PDB file of C-alpha atoms and ligand atoms in Angstrom:
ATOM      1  CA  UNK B  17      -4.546 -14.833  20.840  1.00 94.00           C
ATOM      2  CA  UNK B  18      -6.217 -11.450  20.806  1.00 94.00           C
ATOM      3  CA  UNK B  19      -4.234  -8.635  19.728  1.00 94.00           C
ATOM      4  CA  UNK B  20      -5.707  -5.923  21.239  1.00 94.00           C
ATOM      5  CA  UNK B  21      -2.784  -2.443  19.775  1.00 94.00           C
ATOM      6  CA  UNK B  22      -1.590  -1.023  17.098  1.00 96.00           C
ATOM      7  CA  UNK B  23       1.557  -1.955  15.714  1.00 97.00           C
ATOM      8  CA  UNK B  24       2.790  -5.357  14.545  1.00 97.00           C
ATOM      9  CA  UNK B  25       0.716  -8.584  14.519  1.00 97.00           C
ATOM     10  CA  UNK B  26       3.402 -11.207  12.428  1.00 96.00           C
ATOM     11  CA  UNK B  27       6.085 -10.610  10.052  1.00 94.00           C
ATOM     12  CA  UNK B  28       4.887  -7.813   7.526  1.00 97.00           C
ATOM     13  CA  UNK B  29       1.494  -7.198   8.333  1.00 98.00           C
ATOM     14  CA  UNK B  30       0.429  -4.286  11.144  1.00 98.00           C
ATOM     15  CA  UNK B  31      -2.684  -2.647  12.676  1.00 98.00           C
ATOM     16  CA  UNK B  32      -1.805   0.881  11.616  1.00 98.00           C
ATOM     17  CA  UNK B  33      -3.533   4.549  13.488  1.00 97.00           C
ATOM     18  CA  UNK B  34      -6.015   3.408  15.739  1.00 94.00           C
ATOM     19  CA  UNK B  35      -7.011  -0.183  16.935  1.00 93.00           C
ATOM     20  CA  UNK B  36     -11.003   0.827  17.313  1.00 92.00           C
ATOM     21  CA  UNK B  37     -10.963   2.016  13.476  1.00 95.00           C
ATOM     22  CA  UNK B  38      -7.813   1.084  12.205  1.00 97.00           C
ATOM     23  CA  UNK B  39      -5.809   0.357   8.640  1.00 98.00           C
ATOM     24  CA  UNK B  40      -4.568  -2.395   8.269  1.00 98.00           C
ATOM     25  CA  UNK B  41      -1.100  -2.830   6.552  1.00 98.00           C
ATOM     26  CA  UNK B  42       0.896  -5.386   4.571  1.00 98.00           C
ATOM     27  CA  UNK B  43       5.065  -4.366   4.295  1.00 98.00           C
ATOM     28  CA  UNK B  44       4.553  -5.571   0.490  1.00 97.00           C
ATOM     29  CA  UNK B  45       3.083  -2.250   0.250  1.00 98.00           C
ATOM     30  CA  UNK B  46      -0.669  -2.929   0.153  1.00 98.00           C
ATOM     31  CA  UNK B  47      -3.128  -1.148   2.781  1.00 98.00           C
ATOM     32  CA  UNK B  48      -6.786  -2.129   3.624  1.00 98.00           C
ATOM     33  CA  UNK B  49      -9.591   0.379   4.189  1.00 98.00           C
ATOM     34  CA  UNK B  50      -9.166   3.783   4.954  1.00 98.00           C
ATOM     35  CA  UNK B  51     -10.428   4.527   9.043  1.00 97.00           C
ATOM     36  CA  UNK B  52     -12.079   7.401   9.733  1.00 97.00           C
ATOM     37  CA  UNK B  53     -10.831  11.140   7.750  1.00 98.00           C
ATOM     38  CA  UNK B  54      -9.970  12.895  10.839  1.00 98.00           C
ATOM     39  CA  UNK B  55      -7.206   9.924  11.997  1.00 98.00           C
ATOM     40  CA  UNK B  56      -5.625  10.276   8.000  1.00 98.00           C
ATOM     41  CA  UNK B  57      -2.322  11.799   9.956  1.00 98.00           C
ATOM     42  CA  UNK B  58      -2.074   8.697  12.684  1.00 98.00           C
ATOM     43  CA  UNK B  59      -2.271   6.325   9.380  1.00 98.00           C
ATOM     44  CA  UNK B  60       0.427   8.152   7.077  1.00 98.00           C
ATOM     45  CA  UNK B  61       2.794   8.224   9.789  1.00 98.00           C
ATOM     46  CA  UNK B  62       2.349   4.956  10.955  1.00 98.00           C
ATOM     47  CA  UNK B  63       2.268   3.774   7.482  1.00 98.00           C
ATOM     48  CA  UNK B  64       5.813   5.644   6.580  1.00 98.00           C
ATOM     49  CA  UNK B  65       7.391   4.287   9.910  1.00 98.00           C
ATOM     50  CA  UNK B  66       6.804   0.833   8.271  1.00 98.00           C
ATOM     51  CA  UNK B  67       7.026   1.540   4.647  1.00 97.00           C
ATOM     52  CA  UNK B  68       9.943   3.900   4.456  1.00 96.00           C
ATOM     53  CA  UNK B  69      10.268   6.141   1.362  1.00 92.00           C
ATOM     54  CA  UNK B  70       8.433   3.704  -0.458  1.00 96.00           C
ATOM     55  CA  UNK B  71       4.708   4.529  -1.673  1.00 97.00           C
ATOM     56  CA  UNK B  72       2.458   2.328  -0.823  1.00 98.00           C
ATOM     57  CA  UNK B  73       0.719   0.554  -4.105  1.00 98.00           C
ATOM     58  CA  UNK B  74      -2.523  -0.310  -3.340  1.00 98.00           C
ATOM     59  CA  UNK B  75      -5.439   0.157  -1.472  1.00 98.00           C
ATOM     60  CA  UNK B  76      -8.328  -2.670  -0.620  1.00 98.00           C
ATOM     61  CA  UNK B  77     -11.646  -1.338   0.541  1.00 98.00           C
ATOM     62  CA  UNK B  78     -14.108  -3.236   2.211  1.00 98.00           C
ATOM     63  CA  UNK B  79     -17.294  -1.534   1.790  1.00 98.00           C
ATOM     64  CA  UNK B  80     -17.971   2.060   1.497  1.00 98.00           C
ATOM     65  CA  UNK B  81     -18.843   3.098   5.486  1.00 96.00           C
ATOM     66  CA  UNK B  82     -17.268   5.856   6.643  1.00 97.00           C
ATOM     67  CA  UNK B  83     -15.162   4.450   8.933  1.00 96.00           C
ATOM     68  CA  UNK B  84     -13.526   2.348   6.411  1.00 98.00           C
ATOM     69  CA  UNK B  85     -12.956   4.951   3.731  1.00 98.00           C
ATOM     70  CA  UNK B  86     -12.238   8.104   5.539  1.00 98.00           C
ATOM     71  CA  UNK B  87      -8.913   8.349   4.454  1.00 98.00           C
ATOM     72  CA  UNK B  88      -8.512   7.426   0.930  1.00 98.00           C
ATOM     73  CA  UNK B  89      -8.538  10.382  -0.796  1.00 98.00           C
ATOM     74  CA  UNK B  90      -5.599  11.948   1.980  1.00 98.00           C
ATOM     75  CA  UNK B  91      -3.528   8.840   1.501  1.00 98.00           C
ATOM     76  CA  UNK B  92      -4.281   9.409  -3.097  1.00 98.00           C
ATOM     77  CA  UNK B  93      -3.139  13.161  -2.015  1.00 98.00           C
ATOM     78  CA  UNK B  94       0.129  11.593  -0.317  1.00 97.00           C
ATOM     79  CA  UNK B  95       1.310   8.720  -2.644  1.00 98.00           C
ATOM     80  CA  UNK B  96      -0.286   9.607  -5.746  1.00 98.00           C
ATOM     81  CA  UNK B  97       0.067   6.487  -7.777  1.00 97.00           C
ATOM     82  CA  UNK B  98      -1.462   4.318  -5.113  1.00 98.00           C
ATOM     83  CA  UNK B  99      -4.270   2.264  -6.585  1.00 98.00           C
ATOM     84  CA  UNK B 100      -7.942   1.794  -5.081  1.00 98.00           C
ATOM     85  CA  UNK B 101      -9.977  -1.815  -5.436  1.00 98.00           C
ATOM     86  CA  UNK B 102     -13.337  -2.449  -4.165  1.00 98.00           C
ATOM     87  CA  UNK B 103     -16.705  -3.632  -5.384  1.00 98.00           C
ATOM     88  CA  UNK B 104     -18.544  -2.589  -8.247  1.00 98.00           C
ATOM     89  CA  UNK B 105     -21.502  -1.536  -5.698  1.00 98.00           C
ATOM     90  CA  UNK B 106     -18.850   0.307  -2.962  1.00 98.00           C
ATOM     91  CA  UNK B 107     -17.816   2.399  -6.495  1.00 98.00           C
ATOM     92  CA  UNK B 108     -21.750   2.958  -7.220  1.00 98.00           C
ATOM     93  CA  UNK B 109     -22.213   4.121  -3.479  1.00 98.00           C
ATOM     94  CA  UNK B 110     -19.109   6.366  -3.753  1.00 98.00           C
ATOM     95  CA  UNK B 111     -20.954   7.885  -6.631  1.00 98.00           C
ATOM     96  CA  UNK B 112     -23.846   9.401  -5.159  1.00 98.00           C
ATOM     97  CA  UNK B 113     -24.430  12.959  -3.464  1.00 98.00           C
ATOM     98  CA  UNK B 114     -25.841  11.265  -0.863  1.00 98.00           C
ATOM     99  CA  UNK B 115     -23.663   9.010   0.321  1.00 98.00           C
ATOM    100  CA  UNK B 116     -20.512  11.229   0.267  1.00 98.00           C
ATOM    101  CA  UNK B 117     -22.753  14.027   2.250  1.00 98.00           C
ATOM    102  CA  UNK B 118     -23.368  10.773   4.539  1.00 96.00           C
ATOM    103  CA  UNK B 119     -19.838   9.811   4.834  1.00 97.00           C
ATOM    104  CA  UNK B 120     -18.501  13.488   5.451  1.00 98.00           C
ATOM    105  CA  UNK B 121     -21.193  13.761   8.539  1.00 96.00           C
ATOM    106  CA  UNK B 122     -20.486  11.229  10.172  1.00 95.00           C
ATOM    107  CA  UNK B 123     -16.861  11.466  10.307  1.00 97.00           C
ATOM    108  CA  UNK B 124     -17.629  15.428  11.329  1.00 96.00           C
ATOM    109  CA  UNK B 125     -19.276  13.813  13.881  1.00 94.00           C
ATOM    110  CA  UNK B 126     -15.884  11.409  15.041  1.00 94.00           C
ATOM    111  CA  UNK B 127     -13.785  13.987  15.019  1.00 96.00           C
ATOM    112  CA  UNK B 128     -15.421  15.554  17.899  1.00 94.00           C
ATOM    113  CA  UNK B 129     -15.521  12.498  19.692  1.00 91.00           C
ATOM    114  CA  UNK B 130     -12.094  12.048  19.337  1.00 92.00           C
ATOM    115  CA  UNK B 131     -11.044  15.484  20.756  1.00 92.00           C
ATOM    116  CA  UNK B 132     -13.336  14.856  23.344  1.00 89.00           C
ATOM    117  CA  UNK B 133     -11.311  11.787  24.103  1.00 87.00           C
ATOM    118  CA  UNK B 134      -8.308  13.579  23.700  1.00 90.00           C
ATOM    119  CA  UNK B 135      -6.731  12.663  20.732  1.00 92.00           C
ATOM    120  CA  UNK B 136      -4.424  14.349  19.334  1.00 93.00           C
ATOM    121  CA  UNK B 137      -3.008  15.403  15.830  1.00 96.00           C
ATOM    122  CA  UNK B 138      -6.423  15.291  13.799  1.00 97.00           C
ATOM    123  CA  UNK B 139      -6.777  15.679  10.558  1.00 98.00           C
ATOM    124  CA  UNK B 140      -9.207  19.186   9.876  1.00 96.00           C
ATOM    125  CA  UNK B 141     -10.188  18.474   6.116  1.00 97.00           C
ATOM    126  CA  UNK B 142     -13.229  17.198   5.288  1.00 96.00           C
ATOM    127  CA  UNK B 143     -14.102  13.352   3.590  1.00 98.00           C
ATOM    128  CA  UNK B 144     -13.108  14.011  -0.169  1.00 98.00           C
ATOM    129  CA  UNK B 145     -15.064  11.660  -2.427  1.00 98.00           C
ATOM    130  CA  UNK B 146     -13.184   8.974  -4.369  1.00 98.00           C
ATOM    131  CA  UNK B 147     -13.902   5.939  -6.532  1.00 98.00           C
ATOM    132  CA  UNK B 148     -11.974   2.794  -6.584  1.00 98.00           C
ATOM    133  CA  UNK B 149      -9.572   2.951  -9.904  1.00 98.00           C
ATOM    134  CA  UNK B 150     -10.192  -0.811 -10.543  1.00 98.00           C
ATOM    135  CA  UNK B 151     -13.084  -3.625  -9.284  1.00 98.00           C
ATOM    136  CA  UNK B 152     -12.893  -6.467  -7.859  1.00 98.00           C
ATOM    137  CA  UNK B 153     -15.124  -9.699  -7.938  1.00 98.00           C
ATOM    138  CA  UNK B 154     -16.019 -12.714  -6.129  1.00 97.00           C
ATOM    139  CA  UNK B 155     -12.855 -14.970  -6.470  1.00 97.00           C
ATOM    140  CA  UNK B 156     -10.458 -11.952  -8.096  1.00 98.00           C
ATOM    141  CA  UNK B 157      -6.823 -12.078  -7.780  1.00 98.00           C
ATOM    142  CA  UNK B 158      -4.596  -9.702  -7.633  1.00 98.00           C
ATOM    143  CA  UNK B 159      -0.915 -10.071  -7.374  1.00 98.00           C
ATOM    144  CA  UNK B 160       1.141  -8.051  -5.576  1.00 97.00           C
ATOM    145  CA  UNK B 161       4.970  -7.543  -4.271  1.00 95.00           C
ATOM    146  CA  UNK B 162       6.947 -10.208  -2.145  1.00 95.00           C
ATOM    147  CA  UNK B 163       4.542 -12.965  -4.590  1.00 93.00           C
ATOM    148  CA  UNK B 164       1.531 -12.181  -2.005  1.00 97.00           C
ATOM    149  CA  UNK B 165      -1.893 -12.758  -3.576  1.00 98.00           C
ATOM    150  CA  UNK B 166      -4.727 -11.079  -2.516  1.00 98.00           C
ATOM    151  CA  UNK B 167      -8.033 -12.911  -3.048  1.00 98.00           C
ATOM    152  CA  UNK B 168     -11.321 -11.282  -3.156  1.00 98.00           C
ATOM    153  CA  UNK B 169     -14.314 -12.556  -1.393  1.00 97.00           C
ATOM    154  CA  UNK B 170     -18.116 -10.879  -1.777  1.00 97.00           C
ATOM    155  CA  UNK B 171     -19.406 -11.777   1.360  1.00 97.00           C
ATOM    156  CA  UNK B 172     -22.795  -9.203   1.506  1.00 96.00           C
ATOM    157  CA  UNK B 173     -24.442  -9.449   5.000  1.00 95.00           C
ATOM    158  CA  UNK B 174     -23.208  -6.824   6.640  1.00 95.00           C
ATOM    159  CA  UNK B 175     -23.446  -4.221   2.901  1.00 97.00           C
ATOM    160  CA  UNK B 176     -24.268  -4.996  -0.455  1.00 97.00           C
ATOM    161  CA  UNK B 177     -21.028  -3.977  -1.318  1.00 98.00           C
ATOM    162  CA  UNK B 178     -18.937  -6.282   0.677  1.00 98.00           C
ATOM    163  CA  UNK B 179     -15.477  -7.586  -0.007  1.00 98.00           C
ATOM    164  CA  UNK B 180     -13.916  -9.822   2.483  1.00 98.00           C
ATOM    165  CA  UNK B 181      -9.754 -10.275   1.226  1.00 98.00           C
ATOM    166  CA  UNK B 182      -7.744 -13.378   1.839  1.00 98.00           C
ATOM    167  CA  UNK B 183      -4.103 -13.263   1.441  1.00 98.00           C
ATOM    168  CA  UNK B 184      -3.358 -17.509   1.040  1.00 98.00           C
ATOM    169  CA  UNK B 185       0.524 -17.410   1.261  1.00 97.00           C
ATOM    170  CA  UNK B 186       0.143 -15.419   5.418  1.00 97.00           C
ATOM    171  CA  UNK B 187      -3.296 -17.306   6.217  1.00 98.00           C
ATOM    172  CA  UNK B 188      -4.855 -13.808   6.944  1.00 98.00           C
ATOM    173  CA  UNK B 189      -8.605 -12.819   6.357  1.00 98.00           C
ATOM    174  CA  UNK B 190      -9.788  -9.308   6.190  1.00 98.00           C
ATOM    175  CA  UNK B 191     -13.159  -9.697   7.071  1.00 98.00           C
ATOM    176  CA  UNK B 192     -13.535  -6.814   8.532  1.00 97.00           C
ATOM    177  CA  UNK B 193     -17.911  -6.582   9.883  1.00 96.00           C
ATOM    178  CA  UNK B 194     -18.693  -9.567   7.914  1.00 97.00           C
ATOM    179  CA  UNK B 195     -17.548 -11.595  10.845  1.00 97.00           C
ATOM    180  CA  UNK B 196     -19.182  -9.534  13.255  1.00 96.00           C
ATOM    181  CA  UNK B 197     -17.385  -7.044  15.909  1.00 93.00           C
ATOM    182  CA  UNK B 198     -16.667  -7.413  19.866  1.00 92.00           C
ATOM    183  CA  UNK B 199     -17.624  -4.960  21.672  1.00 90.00           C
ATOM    184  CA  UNK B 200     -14.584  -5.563  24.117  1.00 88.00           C
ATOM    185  CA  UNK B 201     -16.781  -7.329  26.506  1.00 89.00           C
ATOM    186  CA  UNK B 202     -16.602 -10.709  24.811  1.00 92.00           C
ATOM    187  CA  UNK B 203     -20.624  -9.305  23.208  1.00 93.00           C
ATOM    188  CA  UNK B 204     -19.993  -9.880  19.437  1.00 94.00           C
ATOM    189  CA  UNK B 205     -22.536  -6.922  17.688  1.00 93.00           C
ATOM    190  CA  UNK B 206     -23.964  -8.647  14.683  1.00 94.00           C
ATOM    191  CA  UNK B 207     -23.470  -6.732  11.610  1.00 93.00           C
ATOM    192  CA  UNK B 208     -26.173  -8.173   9.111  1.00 94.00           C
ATOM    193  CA  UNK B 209     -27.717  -4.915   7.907  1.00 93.00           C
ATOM    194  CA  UNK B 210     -29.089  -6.108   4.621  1.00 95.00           C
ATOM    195  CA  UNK B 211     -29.158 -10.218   4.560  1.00 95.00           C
ATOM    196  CA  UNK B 212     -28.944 -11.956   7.276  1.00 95.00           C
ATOM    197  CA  UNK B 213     -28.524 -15.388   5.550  1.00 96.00           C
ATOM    198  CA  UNK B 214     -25.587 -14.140   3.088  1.00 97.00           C
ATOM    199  CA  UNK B 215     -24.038 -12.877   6.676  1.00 97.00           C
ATOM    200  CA  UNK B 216     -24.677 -16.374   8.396  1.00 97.00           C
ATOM    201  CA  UNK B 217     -23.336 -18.152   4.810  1.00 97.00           C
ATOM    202  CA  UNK B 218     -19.732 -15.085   5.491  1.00 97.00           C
ATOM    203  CA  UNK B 219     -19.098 -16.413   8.756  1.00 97.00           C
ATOM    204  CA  UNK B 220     -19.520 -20.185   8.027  1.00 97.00           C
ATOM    205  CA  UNK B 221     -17.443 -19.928   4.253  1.00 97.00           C
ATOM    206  CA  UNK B 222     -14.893 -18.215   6.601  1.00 97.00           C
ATOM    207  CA  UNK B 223     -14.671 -21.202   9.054  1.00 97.00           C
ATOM    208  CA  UNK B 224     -14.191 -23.564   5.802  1.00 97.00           C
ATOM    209  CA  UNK B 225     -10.898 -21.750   5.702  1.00 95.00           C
ATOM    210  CA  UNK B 226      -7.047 -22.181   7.559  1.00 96.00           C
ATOM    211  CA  UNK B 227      -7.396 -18.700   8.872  1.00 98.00           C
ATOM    212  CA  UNK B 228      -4.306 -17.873  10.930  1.00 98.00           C
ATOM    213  CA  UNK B 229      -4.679 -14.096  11.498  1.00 98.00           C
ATOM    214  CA  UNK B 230      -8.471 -12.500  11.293  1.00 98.00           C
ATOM    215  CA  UNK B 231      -8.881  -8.935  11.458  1.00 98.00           C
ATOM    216  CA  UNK B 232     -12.375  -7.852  12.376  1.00 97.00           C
ATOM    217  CA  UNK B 233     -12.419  -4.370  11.533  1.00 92.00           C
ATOM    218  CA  UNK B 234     -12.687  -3.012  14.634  1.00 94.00           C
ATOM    219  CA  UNK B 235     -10.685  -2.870  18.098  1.00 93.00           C
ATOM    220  CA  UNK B 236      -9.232  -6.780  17.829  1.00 95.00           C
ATOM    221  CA  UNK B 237      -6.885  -9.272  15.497  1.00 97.00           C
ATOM    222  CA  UNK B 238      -7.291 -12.835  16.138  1.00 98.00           C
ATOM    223  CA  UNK B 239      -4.877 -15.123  15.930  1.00 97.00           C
ATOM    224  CA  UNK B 240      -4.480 -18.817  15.976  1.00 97.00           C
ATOM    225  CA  UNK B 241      -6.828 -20.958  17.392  1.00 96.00           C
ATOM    226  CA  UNK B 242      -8.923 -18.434  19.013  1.00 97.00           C
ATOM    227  CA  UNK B 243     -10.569 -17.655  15.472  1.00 98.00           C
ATOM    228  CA  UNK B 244     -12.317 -20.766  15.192  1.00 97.00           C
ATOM    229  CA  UNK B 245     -13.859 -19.551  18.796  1.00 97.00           C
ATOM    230  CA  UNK B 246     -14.364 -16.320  17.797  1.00 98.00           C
ATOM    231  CA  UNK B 247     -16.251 -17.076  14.814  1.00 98.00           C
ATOM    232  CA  UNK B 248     -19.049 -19.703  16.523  1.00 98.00           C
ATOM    233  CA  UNK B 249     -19.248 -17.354  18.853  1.00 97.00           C
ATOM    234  CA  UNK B 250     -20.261 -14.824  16.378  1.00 97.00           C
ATOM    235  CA  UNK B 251     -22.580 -17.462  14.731  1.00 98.00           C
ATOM    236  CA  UNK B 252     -24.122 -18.111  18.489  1.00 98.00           C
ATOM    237  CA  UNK B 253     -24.535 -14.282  19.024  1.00 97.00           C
ATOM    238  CA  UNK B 254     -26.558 -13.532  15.617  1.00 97.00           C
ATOM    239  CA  UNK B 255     -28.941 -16.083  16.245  1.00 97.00           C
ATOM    240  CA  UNK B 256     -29.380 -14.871  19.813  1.00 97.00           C
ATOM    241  CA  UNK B 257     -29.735 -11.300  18.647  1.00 97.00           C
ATOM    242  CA  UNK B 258     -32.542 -12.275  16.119  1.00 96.00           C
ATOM    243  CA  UNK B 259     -34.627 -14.147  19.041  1.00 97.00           C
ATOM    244  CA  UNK B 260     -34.342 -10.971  21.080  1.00 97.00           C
ATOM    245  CA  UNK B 261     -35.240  -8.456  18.545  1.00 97.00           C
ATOM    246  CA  UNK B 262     -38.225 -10.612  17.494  1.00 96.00           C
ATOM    247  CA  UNK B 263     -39.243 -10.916  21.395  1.00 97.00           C
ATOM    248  CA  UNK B 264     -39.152  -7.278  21.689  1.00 97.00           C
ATOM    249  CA  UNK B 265     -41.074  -7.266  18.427  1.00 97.00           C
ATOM    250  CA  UNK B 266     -44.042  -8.887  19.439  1.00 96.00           C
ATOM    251  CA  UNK B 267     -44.036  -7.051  23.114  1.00 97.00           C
ATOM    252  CA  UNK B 268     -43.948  -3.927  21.313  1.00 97.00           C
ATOM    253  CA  UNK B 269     -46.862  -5.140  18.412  1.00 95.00           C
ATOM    254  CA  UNK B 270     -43.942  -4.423  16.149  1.00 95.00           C
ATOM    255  CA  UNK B 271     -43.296  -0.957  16.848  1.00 96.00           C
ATOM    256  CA  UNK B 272     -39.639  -0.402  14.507  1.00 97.00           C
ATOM    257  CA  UNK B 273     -38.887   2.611  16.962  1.00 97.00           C
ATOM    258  CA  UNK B 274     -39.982   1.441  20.106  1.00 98.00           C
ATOM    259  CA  UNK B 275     -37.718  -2.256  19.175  1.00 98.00           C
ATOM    260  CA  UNK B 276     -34.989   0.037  18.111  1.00 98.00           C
ATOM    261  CA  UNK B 277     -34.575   2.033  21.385  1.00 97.00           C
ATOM    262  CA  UNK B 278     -35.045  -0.933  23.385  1.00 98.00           C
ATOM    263  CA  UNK B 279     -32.065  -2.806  21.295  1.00 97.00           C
ATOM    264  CA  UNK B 280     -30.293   0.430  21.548  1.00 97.00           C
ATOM    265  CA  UNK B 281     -30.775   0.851  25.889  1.00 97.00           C
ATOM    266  CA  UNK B 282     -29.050  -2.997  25.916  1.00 95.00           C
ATOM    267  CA  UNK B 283     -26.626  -3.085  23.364  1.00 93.00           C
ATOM    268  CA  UNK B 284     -25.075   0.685  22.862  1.00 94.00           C
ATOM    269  CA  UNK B 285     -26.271   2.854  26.054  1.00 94.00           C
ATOM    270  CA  UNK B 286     -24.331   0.346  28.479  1.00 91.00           C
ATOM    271  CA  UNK B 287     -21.403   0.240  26.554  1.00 84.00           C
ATOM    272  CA  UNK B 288     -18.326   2.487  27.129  1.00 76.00           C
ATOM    273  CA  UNK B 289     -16.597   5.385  25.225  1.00 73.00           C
ATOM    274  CA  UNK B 290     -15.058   4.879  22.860  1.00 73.00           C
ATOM    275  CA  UNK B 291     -17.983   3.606  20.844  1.00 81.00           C
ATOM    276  CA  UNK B 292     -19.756   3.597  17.399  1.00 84.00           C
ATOM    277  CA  UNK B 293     -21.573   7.445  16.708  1.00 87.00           C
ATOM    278  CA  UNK B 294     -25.182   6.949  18.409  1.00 92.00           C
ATOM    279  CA  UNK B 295     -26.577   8.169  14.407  1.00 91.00           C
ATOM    280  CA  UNK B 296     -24.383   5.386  12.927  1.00 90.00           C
ATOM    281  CA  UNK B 297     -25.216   2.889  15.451  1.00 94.00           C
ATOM    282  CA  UNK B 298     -28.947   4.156  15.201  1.00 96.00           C
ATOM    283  CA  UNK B 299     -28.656   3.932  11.236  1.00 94.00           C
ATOM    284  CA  UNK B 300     -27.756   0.082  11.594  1.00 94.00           C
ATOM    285  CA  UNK B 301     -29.813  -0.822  14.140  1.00 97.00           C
ATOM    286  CA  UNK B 302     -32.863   0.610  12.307  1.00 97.00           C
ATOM    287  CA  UNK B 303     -31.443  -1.681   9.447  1.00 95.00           C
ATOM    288  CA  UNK B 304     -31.084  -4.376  11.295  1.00 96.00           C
ATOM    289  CA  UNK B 305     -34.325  -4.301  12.644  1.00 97.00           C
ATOM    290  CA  UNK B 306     -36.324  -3.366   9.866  1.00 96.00           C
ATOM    291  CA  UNK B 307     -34.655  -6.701   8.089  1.00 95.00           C
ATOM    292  CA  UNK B 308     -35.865  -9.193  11.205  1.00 96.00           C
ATOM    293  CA  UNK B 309     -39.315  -7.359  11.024  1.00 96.00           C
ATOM    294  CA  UNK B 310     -39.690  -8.132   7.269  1.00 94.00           C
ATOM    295  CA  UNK B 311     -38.259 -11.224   7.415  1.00 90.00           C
ATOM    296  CA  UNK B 312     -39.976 -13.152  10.586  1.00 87.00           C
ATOM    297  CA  UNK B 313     -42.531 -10.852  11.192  1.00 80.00           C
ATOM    298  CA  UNK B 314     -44.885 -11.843   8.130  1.00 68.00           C
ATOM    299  CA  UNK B 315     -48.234 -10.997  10.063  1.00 55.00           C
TER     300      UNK B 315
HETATM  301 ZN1   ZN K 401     -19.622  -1.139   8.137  1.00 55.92          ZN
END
């Protein structure tokens, strides 16, 4: 099944604010990512709705895009003694000037999409930088409430600082962009933007395991037996997006720009609101690009 709302997907664990960016929520009082800043309102309420009075306790990140750490400083400001894991590379990103300025931009720049698309009840502050209070490794586990487990997995295609989480006991897998997103059209955008064999080696450790419920990040859950599909699929449509960027490589005599904007007037223009920022999308594409060049493009 593909569950395409907010709200609950199977006993204790919901898509919380906004299906296209959302949080994702276990009742044992453990959230993953943080969405974009301006939707930090949608979140807390949908949050409280499920976890009463109680504070949440902790907080998984993924990786350190915008869109996935938005909120984390509104939801420290809220529940206070909530904890923050990620990867010893998302807490060196969430270090530097640049990034923060980064992240802060381009959830300026969602914001106004969103009022353009009439959301309502948006958050005005600004992206307040953060680090995560504790680290997490390839193969960590952490216990929480209920006797849930949540396994860490550093799966670094899509970022270097990647963390994929796998919660055993409820057979769900937060793989957020390591497993690649649909667009809603069935068109899975592959997400390598810095190795596209570690992101190859994500998808395929992530068929080696009895995934019941996999949450892509963005827009869908799958369920059931439809992750299995979903995942060759997303296999199929990475190798089919390298053989087109490397055609329109050699038309263009391996022009980055001209191959960008010609990846960009299939993949993005076409596509419908909402949608990834044009400057993020740009930002990955260039990325992704740049890493087929290098890598098949010797001469
Ligand atoms: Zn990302």
């Amino acid at each position: 099944m593909v569950f395409k709302d907010k709200g609950r997907v199977m006993d204790g664990f919901y898509v919380t604010g906004h299906p296209s960016v959302p949080v994702y929520v276990l009742k044992s009082g453990v959230i993953f990512d943080g969405g974009f800043t301006a939707l930090a309102r949608h979140y807390e309420r949908d949050i409280r709705d499920i976890l009463g009075n109680t504070s949440p306790e902790y907080i998984f990140i993924t990786h350190s895009h915008f869109d996935h750490v938005g909120s984390i400083s509104y939801f420290k400001s809220v529940w206070p003694d909530i904890k923050v894991f990620g990867s010893v590379n998302a807490k060196k990103i969430l270090s530097r000037n640049g990034a923060i300025e980064l992240i802060q931009r381009l959830n300026n720049i969602s914001r106004a999409h969103l009022l353009s698309y009439g959301v309502n009840d948006l958050y005005e502050g600004e992206f307040e930088p953060f680090l995560p209070d504790e680290v997490v490794e390839d193969g960590s586990v952490i216990r929480v409430k209920d006797g849930l487990e949540i396994h860490s997995r550093y799966t670094p295609g899509h970022t270097r600082d990647f963390m994929s989480y796998w919660i055993p006991e409820k057979r769900i897998l937060i793989a957020s962009e390591a497993a690649g997103c649909d667009d809603g059209s069935g068109y899975i955008i592959s997400e390598f933007l810095v190795d596209y064999d570690e992101y190859i080696n994500g998808i395929k450790r992530f068929m080696e395991m009895d995934v019941e419920v996999l949450c892509v990040g963005h827009r869908y859950v799958i369920t059931g037996d439809d992750v299995r599909s979903y995942l060759l699929s997303s296999l199929q449509h990475a190798k089919d997006f390298v053989e087109m960027v490397i055609n329109i490589l050699n038309e263009e005599n391996g022009d980055i720009d001209k191959t960008v904007n010609r990846v960009k007037a299939y993949e993005w223009d076409p596509r419908p609101f909402p949608k990834q920022p044009e400057m993020a999308y740009l930002l990955n594409t260039q990325a992704r690009v740049k890493l087929i060049a290098s890598k098949y493009m010797k001469n």
